[in-house]
Amino acid sequence: MGTTIAMATFGSPGQLLIIALLVVLIFGTKKLRSLGSDLGESLKNFKKAMSDDHSKTDDSKKAEKQQADADFEAKNLTEKTTISQTKETAENKKNKQ
């Protein structure tokens, strides 16, 4: 039973070194270097896109909150009557023409 557990692990450092050497011989250092840089760049772009997405959703939430908080109605009765009177006079002028 002890051998089954040992087989599930990666092995000794010597075995890992041999596997790494074989990978380098098969693919070459130049190919591995470009593969590593491409992988790093793609991870960097992914993280940037995720943070941009979060900031866009935060900005849209803030904009929605500002639109909901905006008060375009007159705050007291005298201002409402003044506004309605100016609208009526504007309509009367249009009707006369």
mmCIF file of C-alpha atoms in Angstrom, residues 3 5-24:
data_model
loop_
_atom_site.group_PDB
_atom_site.id
_atom_site.type_symbol
_atom_site.label_atom_id
_atom_site.label_comp_id
_atom_site.label_asym_id
_atom_site.label_seq_id
_atom_site.Cartn_x
_atom_site.Cartn_y
_atom_site.Cartn_z
ATOM 1 C CA THR A 3 4.035 1.981 -3.003
ATOM 2 C CA ILE A 5 0.944 6.419 -2.315
ATOM 3 C CA ALA A 6 4.523 6.916 -3.493
ATOM 4 C CA MET A 7 3.454 6.506 -7.133
ATOM 5 C CA ALA A 8 0.831 9.230 -6.749
ATOM 6 C CA THR A 9 3.484 11.817 -5.852
ATOM 7 C CA PHE A 10 5.720 13.453 -8.419
ATOM 8 C CA GLY A 11 8.785 11.539 -7.444
ATOM 9 C CA SER A 12 12.205 12.494 -6.253
ATOM 10 C CA PRO A 13 13.999 15.682 -7.282
ATOM 11 C CA GLY A 14 16.272 13.577 -9.495
ATOM 12 C CA GLN A 15 13.311 12.335 -11.516
ATOM 13 C CA LEU A 16 11.956 15.871 -11.880
ATOM 14 C CA LEU A 17 15.366 17.049 -13.094
ATOM 15 C CA ILE A 18 15.439 14.324 -15.746
ATOM 16 C CA ILE A 19 11.924 15.277 -16.917
ATOM 17 C CA ALA A 20 12.913 18.967 -17.112
ATOM 18 C CA LEU A 21 16.019 18.056 -19.120
ATOM 19 C CA LEU A 22 13.946 16.020 -21.583
ATOM 20 C CA VAL A 23 11.488 18.906 -22.039
ATOM 21 C CA VAL A 24 14.365 21.291 -22.751
#
